[in-house]
Coordinates of C-alpha atoms in Angstrom, one line a residue:
M949 CA 201.0 171.5 56.7
T950 CA 202.4 168.1 55.9
V951 CA 200.0 165.8 54.0
P952 CA 199.7 162.4 55.7
E953 CA 200.9 159.4 53.8
T954 CA 198.1 157.3 52.4
A955 CA 198.0 153.6 52.7
A956 CA 198.6 153.2 49.0
A957 CA 201.8 155.2 49.3
A958 CA 202.9 153.2 52.3
V959 CA 202.5 150.0 50.4
G960 CA 204.7 151.2 47.6
R961 CA 207.3 152.6 50.0
A962 CA 207.4 149.4 52.1
L963 CA 207.8 147.1 49.1
A964 CA 210.6 149.3 47.7
A965 CA 212.4 149.3 51.0
G966 CA 211.8 145.5 51.3
G967 CA 213.8 144.8 48.2
V968 CA 211.5 145.2 45.1
R969 CA 213.4 146.7 42.2
T970 CA 211.2 146.2 39.2
A971 CA 207.4 146.1 38.8
F972 CA 205.2 145.5 35.7
G973 CA 201.6 146.5 35.0
V974 CA 198.9 148.4 33.3
V975 CA 197.8 151.5 35.3
G976 CA 194.2 152.4 35.9
S977 CA 192.6 154.5 38.6
G978 CA 192.6 151.6 41.2
N979 CA 196.4 151.1 41.1
F980 CA 197.5 154.6 40.0
H981 CA 198.7 155.7 43.5
V982 CA 200.4 152.5 44.6
T983 CA 202.3 152.3 41.3
N984 CA 203.4 155.9 41.5
A985 CA 204.6 155.2 45.1
L986 CA 206.7 152.3 43.9
V987 CA 208.3 154.6 41.3
E988 CA 208.8 157.4 43.8
H989 CA 210.9 155.1 45.9
G990 CA 213.1 153.9 43.2
V991 CA 211.3 150.9 41.7
R992 CA 211.5 150.6 37.9
F993 CA 208.0 150.4 36.4
V994 CA 207.5 148.6 33.1
A995 CA 204.3 149.4 31.4
A996 CA 202.8 146.6 29.4
R997 CA 200.0 146.9 26.8
H998 CA 197.9 144.2 28.4
E999 CA 197.6 142.9 32.0
G1000 CA 198.1 139.4 30.9
G1001 CA 201.4 140.4 29.4
A1002 CA 202.4 142.3 32.5
A1003 CA 201.7 139.3 34.8
T1004 CA 203.8 137.0 32.6
M1005 CA 206.6 139.6 32.4
A1006 CA 206.7 139.7 36.2
D1007 CA 206.7 135.9 36.4
A1008 CA 209.6 135.6 33.9
Y1009 CA 211.5 138.4 35.6
A1010 CA 211.2 136.6 39.0
R1011 CA 212.4 133.3 37.5
M1012 CA 215.5 134.8 35.9
S1013 CA 216.5 137.4 38.4
G1014 CA 215.9 135.5 41.7
E1015 CA 213.9 138.5 42.9
V1016 CA 210.2 138.7 43.9
G1017 CA 208.2 139.7 40.9
V1018 CA 205.6 142.4 41.2
V1019 CA 202.7 143.2 38.9
T1020 CA 200.2 146.0 39.5
V1021 CA 196.7 146.1 38.0
H1022 CA 193.3 147.8 38.1
Q1023 CA 190.4 146.3 40.1
G1024 CA 188.0 143.9 38.4
P1025 CA 188.8 143.7 34.7
G1026 CA 192.5 144.6 35.3
L1027 CA 192.8 141.5 37.5
T1028 CA 190.7 139.2 35.2
N1029 CA 192.8 140.2 32.2
A1030 CA 195.9 139.1 34.2
M1031 CA 194.6 135.8 35.4
T1032 CA 196.2 133.5 32.8
G1033 CA 199.6 134.9 33.7
I1034 CA 198.8 134.7 37.4
A1035 CA 197.7 131.0 37.0
E1036 CA 201.0 130.2 35.3
A1037 CA 203.0 131.9 38.1
A1038 CA 201.0 130.2 40.8
K1039 CA 201.3 126.7 39.3
S1040 CA 205.1 127.3 39.0
R1041 CA 205.4 128.5 42.6
T1042 CA 206.9 131.8 41.3
P1043 CA 207.5 134.2 44.2
M1044 CA 205.3 137.1 42.9
I1045 CA 203.0 139.8 44.3
V1046 CA 200.0 141.0 42.4
L1047 CA 198.9 144.5 43.6
A1048 CA 195.3 144.9 42.6
G1049 CA 192.8 147.6 43.4
E1050 CA 189.6 146.3 44.8
A1051 CA 186.0 147.6 44.6
T1052 CA 184.3 146.4 47.8
D1053 CA 180.9 148.0 47.0
A1054 CA 178.8 145.3 45.4
R1055 CA 177.0 147.9 43.3
S1056 CA 180.3 148.8 41.5
N1057 CA 180.7 147.6 37.9
F1058 CA 184.2 146.6 39.0
H1059 CA 183.1 144.4 41.9
I1060 CA 184.0 140.7 41.8
D1061 CA 185.1 138.2 44.4
Q1062 CA 188.8 138.7 43.9
D1063 CA 189.8 136.4 46.7
A1064 CA 187.9 133.5 45.0
L1065 CA 189.5 134.3 41.7
A1066 CA 193.0 134.1 43.1
A1067 CA 192.3 131.0 45.1
A1068 CA 190.8 129.2 42.1
V1069 CA 194.2 129.4 40.2
G1070 CA 196.4 128.5 43.3
A1071 CA 197.4 132.1 44.3
V1072 CA 197.3 133.2 47.9
P1073 CA 194.7 136.0 48.5
M1074 CA 195.6 138.6 51.0
R1075 CA 194.1 142.1 51.7
L1076 CA 195.1 145.5 53.0
T1077 CA 192.6 145.8 55.8
D1078 CA 193.9 148.6 57.9
A1079 CA 195.5 151.8 56.6
A1080 CA 197.5 152.2 59.8
R1081 CA 199.0 148.7 59.2
A1082 CA 199.7 149.2 55.5
E1083 CA 203.4 148.8 55.7
E1084 CA 203.2 145.7 57.9
Q1085 CA 200.6 144.0 55.7
A1086 CA 202.6 144.8 52.5
L1087 CA 205.8 143.3 54.0
E1088 CA 203.8 140.2 55.1
A1089 CA 202.7 139.7 51.5
F1090 CA 206.4 140.0 50.5
R1091 CA 207.3 137.4 53.1
V1092 CA 204.8 134.9 51.9
A1093 CA 205.9 135.4 48.3
S1094 CA 209.6 135.2 49.0
Q1095 CA 209.9 132.6 51.8
E1096 CA 207.0 130.3 50.9
R1097 CA 207.6 130.7 47.1
R1098 CA 204.0 131.6 46.4
T1099 CA 202.1 134.0 44.1
V1100 CA 200.3 136.4 46.3
L1101 CA 197.3 138.6 45.4
L1102 CA 197.4 141.7 47.7
N1103 CA 194.0 143.3 47.3
L1104 CA 194.0 147.0 47.9
P1105 CA 190.4 148.2 48.7
L1106 CA 189.9 151.7 47.3
D1107 CA 188.7 153.2 50.5
V1108 CA 191.6 151.7 52.5
Q1109 CA 194.1 152.9 49.9
S1110 CA 193.1 156.5 50.3
A1111 CA 193.1 156.5 54.1
P1112 CA 196.0 158.0 56.0
S1113 CA 198.7 155.6 57.2
R1114 CA 201.1 155.9 60.1
S1115 CA 204.3 157.3 58.8
R1116 CA 207.3 155.1 59.7
A1117 CA 211.0 155.0 59.0
P1118 CA 211.8 152.9 55.9
A1119 CA 211.5 149.2 56.5
P1120 CA 214.8 147.2 56.5
A1121 CA 215.3 145.3 53.3
L1122 CA 214.1 141.7 53.7
T1123 CA 215.9 140.6 50.5
G1124 CA 215.1 140.4 46.9
A1125 CA 216.1 136.8 46.8
A1126 CA 213.5 134.1 46.4
G1127 CA 213.2 130.3 46.3
S1128 CA 215.5 127.5 47.6
D1129 CA 218.4 129.7 48.7
R1130 CA 216.2 131.7 51.0
A1131 CA 214.2 128.8 52.2
A1132 CA 217.4 127.0 53.2
A1133 CA 218.6 130.1 55.1
L1134 CA 215.3 130.1 57.0
D1135 CA 215.3 126.4 58.1
T1136 CA 213.4 126.0 61.3
T1137 CA 212.8 122.3 61.2
A1138 CA 211.6 120.8 64.4
G1139 CA 213.8 118.2 66.2
S1140 CA 211.7 115.1 65.3
D1141 CA 211.4 116.3 61.7
R1142 CA 215.2 116.9 61.6
A1143 CA 215.8 113.4 62.7
A1144 CA 213.5 112.0 60.0
A1145 CA 215.3 114.1 57.4
D1146 CA 218.7 112.8 58.7
D1147 CA 217.5 109.2 58.4
A1148 CA 216.2 109.8 54.9
T1149 CA 219.5 111.4 53.9
A1150 CA 221.4 108.4 55.3
E1151 CA 219.1 106.1 53.3
L1152 CA 219.8 108.1 50.1
R1153 CA 223.5 107.8 50.8
R1154 CA 223.1 104.0 51.0
L1155 CA 221.1 103.9 47.7
L1156 CA 223.8 106.0 46.0
A1157 CA 226.6 103.8 47.3
G1158 CA 224.9 100.7 45.9
A1159 CA 223.8 102.1 42.5
R1160 CA 225.6 101.0 39.4
R1161 CA 223.8 103.3 36.9
P1162 CA 222.5 106.4 38.8
V1163 CA 220.9 109.3 37.0
F1164 CA 220.2 112.7 38.6
V1165 CA 217.3 114.7 37.2
A1166 CA 217.4 118.3 38.4
G1167 CA 214.4 120.7 38.3
R1168 CA 213.7 124.3 39.0
G1169 CA 214.3 123.7 42.7
A1170 CA 217.9 122.7 42.0
R1171 CA 219.0 125.6 39.8
H1172 CA 221.0 127.1 42.6
A1173 CA 222.9 123.9 43.3
R1174 CA 224.9 123.0 40.2
R1175 CA 228.3 122.9 42.0
E1176 CA 227.0 120.6 44.8
L1177 CA 225.1 118.3 42.4
E1178 CA 228.1 117.9 40.1
A1179 CA 230.4 117.2 43.0
L1180 CA 228.0 114.5 44.2
A1181 CA 227.6 113.1 40.7
D1182 CA 231.4 112.9 40.4
R1183 CA 231.6 110.9 43.6
T1184 CA 228.8 108.5 42.6
G1185 CA 229.3 108.2 38.9
A1186 CA 225.8 109.6 38.1
L1187 CA 224.7 111.0 34.8
L1188 CA 223.1 114.5 34.8
A1189 CA 219.7 115.5 33.3
T1190 CA 217.2 118.2 33.9
S1191 CA 213.5 119.0 33.6
A1192 CA 212.7 121.4 30.8
V1193 CA 212.5 124.4 33.2
A1194 CA 216.1 123.7 34.3
K1195 CA 217.5 123.2 30.8
G1196 CA 221.2 124.3 30.6
L1197 CA 221.9 123.7 34.3
F1198 CA 224.8 121.2 33.6
R1199 CA 225.9 122.7 30.3
G1200 CA 229.6 122.0 29.8
S1201 CA 229.7 118.8 31.8
P1202 CA 230.8 115.8 29.8
W1203 CA 227.9 113.9 31.6
D1204 CA 225.1 116.3 30.7
L1205 CA 222.2 114.5 29.0
D1206 CA 220.3 117.8 28.6
V1207 CA 216.5 117.5 29.1
S1208 CA 214.6 114.4 30.3
G1209 CA 211.1 113.8 29.0
G1210 CA 209.4 114.6 25.8
F1211 CA 212.3 116.7 24.6
A1212 CA 214.9 114.0 25.5
T1213 CA 217.3 112.9 22.7
P1214 CA 217.2 109.2 21.8
L1215 CA 220.4 108.8 23.7
A1216 CA 219.1 110.5 26.9
A1217 CA 216.0 108.4 26.8
E1218 CA 218.0 105.2 26.4
L1219 CA 220.4 106.1 29.3
I1220 CA 217.6 107.2 31.7
R1221 CA 215.7 104.0 30.9
G1222 CA 218.8 102.1 31.8
A1223 CA 219.2 103.6 35.2
D1224 CA 219.0 101.5 38.4
L1225 CA 218.6 104.7 40.5
I1226 CA 216.9 108.0 39.6
V1227 CA 217.1 110.9 41.9
G1228 CA 214.9 113.9 41.3
W1229 CA 216.5 117.0 42.8
G1230 CA 213.9 119.8 43.2
C1231 CA 212.0 118.2 40.4
A1232 CA 208.4 117.0 40.4
L1233 CA 209.2 114.1 38.0
N1234 CA 205.9 114.8 36.3
M1235 CA 204.4 113.2 33.2
W1236 CA 206.4 115.6 30.9
T1237 CA 209.8 114.9 32.6
T1238 CA 209.2 111.2 32.7
R1239 CA 207.2 110.7 29.4
H1240 CA 204.2 109.6 31.5
G1241 CA 206.5 107.4 33.6
T1242 CA 207.9 105.4 30.7
L1243 CA 211.4 106.7 31.3
I1244 CA 211.5 105.2 34.7
P1245 CA 212.4 101.4 34.5
P1246 CA 210.2 99.3 36.8
E1247 CA 213.2 97.8 38.6
A1248 CA 214.9 101.2 39.3
K1249 CA 214.8 102.9 42.7
V1250 CA 213.4 106.4 42.7
A1251 CA 214.3 109.1 45.2
Q1252 CA 213.2 112.7 45.4
V1253 CA 214.8 115.6 47.3
D1254 CA 212.4 118.6 47.7
L1255 CA 211.5 121.4 50.1
D1256 CA 207.9 120.5 49.7
P1257 CA 206.9 117.1 51.2
A1258 CA 203.8 117.0 49.0
A1259 CA 206.0 116.9 45.9
V1260 CA 207.5 113.5 46.8
G1261 CA 205.6 110.8 45.0
A1262 CA 203.0 113.2 43.6
H1263 CA 203.5 112.0 40.0
V1264 CA 205.5 108.8 40.1
R1265 CA 206.2 106.3 42.7
A1266 CA 209.0 107.3 45.1
D1267 CA 210.9 104.8 47.1
L1268 CA 212.5 107.5 49.2
G1269 CA 211.7 111.2 49.9
V1270 CA 214.2 113.6 51.5
V1271 CA 212.6 116.8 52.6
G1272 CA 215.2 119.6 52.4
D1273 CA 217.1 122.1 50.3
V1274 CA 218.8 120.5 47.3
R1275 CA 222.1 122.3 47.9
A1276 CA 222.2 121.3 51.6
V1277 CA 221.3 117.7 51.0
A1278 CA 223.8 117.3 48.1
A1279 CA 226.6 118.9 50.1
A1280 CA 225.8 116.6 53.1
L1281 CA 226.1 113.5 50.9
T1282 CA 229.4 114.6 49.3
G1283 CA 232.0 113.6 51.9
P1284 CA 235.7 112.7 51.5
G1285 CA 236.7 109.7 49.4
G1286 CA 237.3 108.6 45.9
A1287 CA 235.0 108.7 43.0
A1288 CA 233.0 105.6 41.9
P1289 CA 232.6 104.8 38.2
G1290 CA 228.9 104.4 38.4
Y1291 CA 227.3 104.9 35.0
R1292 CA 230.4 106.6 33.5
S1293 CA 232.9 105.3 31.0
A1294 CA 235.2 106.7 28.3
E1295 CA 232.9 105.1 25.7
L1296 CA 229.8 106.7 27.2
A1297 CA 231.5 110.1 27.4
R1298 CA 232.2 109.8 23.6
R1299 CA 228.6 108.9 22.9
I1300 CA 227.3 111.8 24.9
R1301 CA 229.6 114.1 23.0
D1302 CA 228.7 112.8 19.6
E1303 CA 225.0 112.0 20.1
G1304 CA 223.9 114.0 23.1
R1305 CA 222.2 117.0 21.2
W1306 CA 219.3 117.0 18.9
R1307 CA 221.3 118.5 16.1
A1308 CA 223.4 115.3 16.0
V1309 CA 220.3 113.2 15.3
P1310 CA 219.9 112.6 11.6
Y1311 CA 216.7 113.8 9.9
R1312 CA 215.4 114.3 6.4
D1313 CA 215.2 118.0 5.5
E1314 CA 211.6 118.6 4.3
S1315 CA 212.2 122.2 3.2
G1316 CA 210.6 123.1 -0.1
A1317 CA 207.7 124.8 -1.9
G1318 CA 208.3 128.1 -0.1
R1319 CA 208.6 126.6 3.4
I1320 CA 211.6 125.8 5.6
D1321 CA 211.9 122.7 7.8
P1322 CA 211.7 124.0 11.5
R1323 CA 214.7 121.8 12.4
T1324 CA 216.8 123.3 9.6
L1325 CA 215.7 126.8 10.6
T1326 CA 216.5 126.3 14.3
I1327 CA 219.9 124.7 13.8
A1328 CA 220.9 127.6 11.5
L1329 CA 219.7 130.1 14.1
D1330 CA 221.7 128.3 16.8
D1331 CA 224.8 128.7 14.7
L1332 CA 224.1 132.4 13.9
L1333 CA 223.0 133.8 17.3
P1334 CA 225.5 134.6 20.0
S1335 CA 225.9 131.9 22.6
E1336 CA 225.2 134.3 25.4
R1337 CA 221.4 134.3 25.0
V1338 CA 218.3 133.9 27.0
V1339 CA 215.6 131.9 25.1
S1340 CA 211.9 132.1 26.0
V1341 CA 209.5 129.7 24.4
D1342 CA 205.7 130.0 23.8
S1343 CA 203.4 126.9 23.8
G1344 CA 202.3 125.0 20.7
N1345 CA 203.2 122.4 18.2
F1346 CA 206.4 124.2 17.3
M1347 CA 207.8 124.5 20.8
G1348 CA 210.0 121.5 20.8
Y1349 CA 212.2 122.9 18.0
P1350 CA 213.6 126.0 19.9
S1351 CA 213.5 124.0 23.2
M1352 CA 215.8 121.3 21.9
F1353 CA 217.8 122.8 18.9
L1354 CA 218.6 126.2 20.4
D1355 CA 221.4 125.7 22.9
V1356 CA 221.8 127.8 26.0
P1357 CA 224.9 128.6 28.1
D1358 CA 223.4 127.7 31.5
A1359 CA 220.1 127.5 33.4
G1360 CA 219.9 131.3 33.3
G1361 CA 219.6 131.1 29.5
F1362 CA 216.2 129.4 29.3
C1363 CA 212.8 130.6 30.4
F1364 CA 210.0 128.2 30.1
T1365 CA 206.5 129.3 31.2
Q1366 CA 204.6 126.1 30.6
A1367 CA 203.0 125.0 33.8
F1368 CA 199.6 126.1 32.6
Q1369 CA 200.3 125.2 28.9
S1370 CA 198.9 128.5 27.7
V1371 CA 199.5 129.7 24.2
G1372 CA 200.3 133.4 24.0
L1373 CA 202.7 134.0 26.9
G1374 CA 206.0 133.7 24.9
L1375 CA 206.6 137.3 24.0
A1376 CA 205.8 138.7 27.4
T1377 CA 208.0 135.9 28.9
A1378 CA 210.9 137.1 26.7
I1379 CA 210.4 140.7 27.9
G1380 CA 210.6 139.8 31.5
A1381 CA 213.6 137.5 31.0
A1382 CA 215.4 140.2 28.9
L1383 CA 215.0 142.8 31.7
A1384 CA 216.3 140.3 34.3
R1385 CA 219.3 139.4 32.1
P1386 CA 220.3 142.5 30.1
D1387 CA 223.7 141.0 29.6
R1388 CA 222.4 138.5 27.1
L1389 CA 220.6 138.5 23.7
P1390 CA 216.9 137.9 24.3
V1391 CA 215.3 135.4 21.9
A1392 CA 211.6 134.8 21.8
A1393 CA 210.3 131.7 20.0
L1394 CA 206.6 131.8 19.1
G1395 CA 204.1 130.0 17.0
D1396 CA 201.9 132.1 14.8
G1397 CA 199.0 131.5 17.1
G1398 CA 200.9 132.8 20.1
A1399 CA 202.4 135.7 18.2
F1400 CA 198.9 137.0 17.4
M1401 CA 197.7 136.5 20.9
G1402 CA 200.6 138.5 22.4
I1403 CA 201.1 141.0 19.5
A1404 CA 200.3 144.1 21.6
E1405 CA 203.6 143.6 23.4
L1406 CA 205.6 144.2 20.2
E1407 CA 205.2 147.9 20.9
T1408 CA 206.6 147.2 24.5
V1409 CA 209.7 145.6 23.1
V1410 CA 210.4 148.6 20.8
R1411 CA 209.6 151.2 23.6
L1412 CA 212.0 149.5 26.0
G1413 CA 214.7 149.4 23.4
L1414 CA 215.3 145.7 23.8
P1415 CA 217.6 144.2 21.2
M1416 CA 215.4 141.1 20.9
V1417 CA 215.1 138.5 18.2
V1418 CA 211.6 137.3 17.9
V1419 CA 211.3 134.1 15.8
V1420 CA 207.8 133.2 14.6
Y1421 CA 207.3 129.6 13.5
D1422 CA 204.4 130.1 11.1
D1423 CA 202.4 127.1 9.9
E1424 CA 199.2 129.2 9.4
A1425 CA 197.4 127.1 11.9
Y1426 CA 197.0 126.0 15.5
G1427 CA 199.3 123.2 14.6
A1428 CA 198.7 121.1 17.8
E1429 CA 195.0 120.8 17.0
V1430 CA 195.7 120.1 13.3
H1431 CA 197.9 117.2 14.2
H1432 CA 195.7 116.0 17.0
F1433 CA 192.4 115.9 15.2
G1434 CA 193.4 115.8 11.5
P1435 CA 194.5 112.1 11.5
H1436 CA 191.0 111.1 12.6
G1437 CA 189.4 112.9 9.7
H1438 CA 187.9 115.8 11.6
P1439 CA 187.3 119.1 9.7
L1440 CA 190.1 121.6 10.4
G1441 CA 188.6 124.8 9.1
T1442 CA 188.4 126.2 12.6
V1443 CA 192.1 125.9 13.3
R1444 CA 193.6 126.9 10.0
F1445 CA 194.2 130.5 8.9
P1446 CA 195.0 132.5 5.8
P1447 CA 198.6 133.8 5.3
A1448 CA 199.5 136.9 7.2
D1449 CA 202.5 139.2 6.7
L1450 CA 203.9 139.1 10.2
A1451 CA 207.1 140.9 9.0
A1452 CA 205.0 143.9 7.8
I1453 CA 203.1 143.9 11.1
A1454 CA 206.4 143.9 13.0
R1455 CA 207.8 146.7 10.9
G1456 CA 204.7 148.7 11.7
H1457 CA 205.6 148.5 15.4
G1458 CA 209.2 149.6 14.8
F1459 CA 210.9 146.2 14.3
A1460 CA 213.4 145.2 11.7
A1461 CA 212.0 142.1 10.0
V1462 CA 212.8 139.3 7.6
T1463 CA 210.7 136.6 6.0
V1464 CA 212.4 133.2 5.8
T1465 CA 211.2 130.5 3.5
D1466 CA 214.6 128.7 3.0
A1467 CA 218.1 128.7 4.6
A1468 CA 219.3 131.5 2.3
G1469 CA 216.6 133.8 3.8
L1470 CA 218.6 133.8 7.1
A1471 CA 221.2 136.1 5.6
G1472 CA 219.0 139.0 6.9
V1473 CA 219.5 137.7 10.5
A1474 CA 223.3 137.7 10.0
E1475 CA 223.2 141.3 8.7
W1476 CA 221.1 142.4 11.7
L1477 CA 223.6 140.7 14.1
K1478 CA 226.5 142.7 12.5
G1479 CA 224.7 146.0 12.9
P1480 CA 224.0 148.3 15.9
R1481 CA 220.9 146.2 16.9
D1482 CA 219.1 149.5 17.7
R1483 CA 215.8 147.9 16.7
P1484 CA 214.5 144.5 17.6
L1485 CA 214.3 141.8 14.8
L1486 CA 211.4 139.7 13.9
V1487 CA 212.1 136.5 11.9
H1488 CA 208.9 135.4 10.1
A1489 CA 209.6 131.8 9.3
K1490 CA 207.2 130.0 7.0
I1491 CA 207.7 126.5 8.2
T1492 CA 206.7 123.1 6.9
G1493 CA 203.8 121.5 8.8
E1494 CA 202.9 118.2 7.1
H1495 CA 203.1 116.3 10.4
G1496 CA 203.2 116.9 14.1
S1497 CA 206.5 117.4 16.0
W1498 CA 208.1 114.3 17.4
W1499 CA 207.1 115.1 21.0
L1500 CA 203.4 115.8 20.3
E1501 CA 202.1 112.3 20.5
E1502 CA 203.5 112.0 24.0
A1503 CA 202.0 115.4 24.9
F1504 CA 198.6 114.4 23.8
K1505 CA 198.5 111.5 26.3
G1506 CA 198.2 114.1 29.0
H1507 CA 195.1 115.7 27.5

C-alpha cells in the first residue's frame, strides 16, 4: 500500500522543483520532515550550529548567488534564535524563505505568535493552512520571496504538516533568480503608470544632457546593470560610485570612485560634493551612503531610479524619481550619439588612479608594543591574498579597515550584511557567501566581539571543508563603545575584556591559526597560501586601538 505524501513532504518537493538548490538550518522535531523532503529532492542542506547563523548564511547565499535563500528552523525557540538574521534579511529585501514549524496549541511550551514576530522585523508572515494545497502554498511563498524581493516566514503548523497532501506531478521550475532581473521580466505596469515613467525618464535624460559634473551612485538594485550604467556614464561623462553593499561594481573602470559615504576616500568625497547632478541607481541614498546628506551639495539636482516608489526621497530630497528597473532605464537613456566630457578629464583620471584607493592615502603607522596598526595589517593582507576573493565583513569599530583596504574584483566579491547593524553575523555571512561563490577564496573579517558571538560556526567552516581565511581584528573590547563613551569620561569596564587566545580556540576547532602582532607575523599567512589549504586559517591580529576608526564619528551621528 502506498503511503500518502504528507504536507511537509509536499512543501519540500515543491520548493525543490521550484528552483531551490541550497537550504540552511538547525533541525528539530518541528522541521525534521520538511528538511528531509528538501534533501530527498536534491536540495543541499547545510547544517549550522545556531539558527542565527543559519539565517545569515541563507541571507548571504541569496545575495551572492542570485537565488532565493532558504532557512529551516524548529518552532518557537528555533525561530526566535534566528530572528536577528531574519531581521537583517528583511531590512535588506533579501529574497528568502524561512520554513518554521509552528505549535498552534496555546498550551505548548513552544507556542508564540510567530506571525507577529515576523511582521515586527519586516518579514512577510504566511502559513500552510491546508495539507491538500501544500504545494500551491509553498510555491506562493517562493513567488513572494522571488518576485517581490521579500523575506517570507512560511509557518508550518505541526498538525497540518503531518496530514496527507494530494500527490501531484513535480511543479515546473519558477526560477532560482531573484531581484531586479526577475522584477524587470515581470513588468506589468499599467498604461497611466507607464506614461508617468516615460515622462520621468525623459526628464532624467534632460537632466543628464545639462549636467556638467554628473555622478552615478549605484546600490544593490544596480548590481545586475554594470554594462548599461557604464555605457550611459560614458555618454554623459559621469563618474561612478557605489553604496557599500555594491562595492566593486565598477572595479576596473578608470572613473570608479569606489564607495560613497562614510567609507569614501577623501578624493571620492571631494568629487561627489562637487557634483551638479547625483543619480542614485537602485540605491537608497541613506545616511551612510551620503554621510548624513553632507555629500550632496545643496545646489545639485538629485534623481533616483528604483523599482520601489517608496525608496525615492526616503532619505534625502529627490528632485526626480524614475520607477523602473535600473538596467532597463539606463539602456533606454543610452541612445546613439557621441560622448560628452561631463566630469571627466585626463587630469581627473590621473587623480583617480593615484588617489582613488584608501591605501594611497598617507597615514602614520601606529604599530608597536605588541600590536599592529589595522591599516598596515589590512594593506599587507590585500597584497598577500589572491585577488579572486569574496570578502564578508562583520559590524563594529574595525569594519572600515577590511571594507576599504581589502580590494575586491567585482560586486560579487563583497558581502555586507549591515542593514540591521548587528555584531556577530560576519562568520555566518562568510559561510553563505563561500557556498555561493566556491570559485573564490572566502575571507571573513571580524572584530573580537563578533568572533566570540559567532564562534560556534567555526566548526561549520571546518566540517564543510571551506578554505576560508578568518581575520579577527582584536582590540580586546567592544571598540565602538569604547570610542563613543570614553572621550566623555564614562567608565569602560563593561566593554573591555581580558586577552583571549583566539588562535588556540580556532586550532581546537580544526583551523590552522597564526597570531599577528606586527607585519612579520603575516609570514604564516603566506605559508598557508602556498600549501594545500586543506584547513581554514584564522588570523588572530592584535590591533592598536588608541582611537576610533575614521568613519566612526559619522556613524555615531545615526545613533
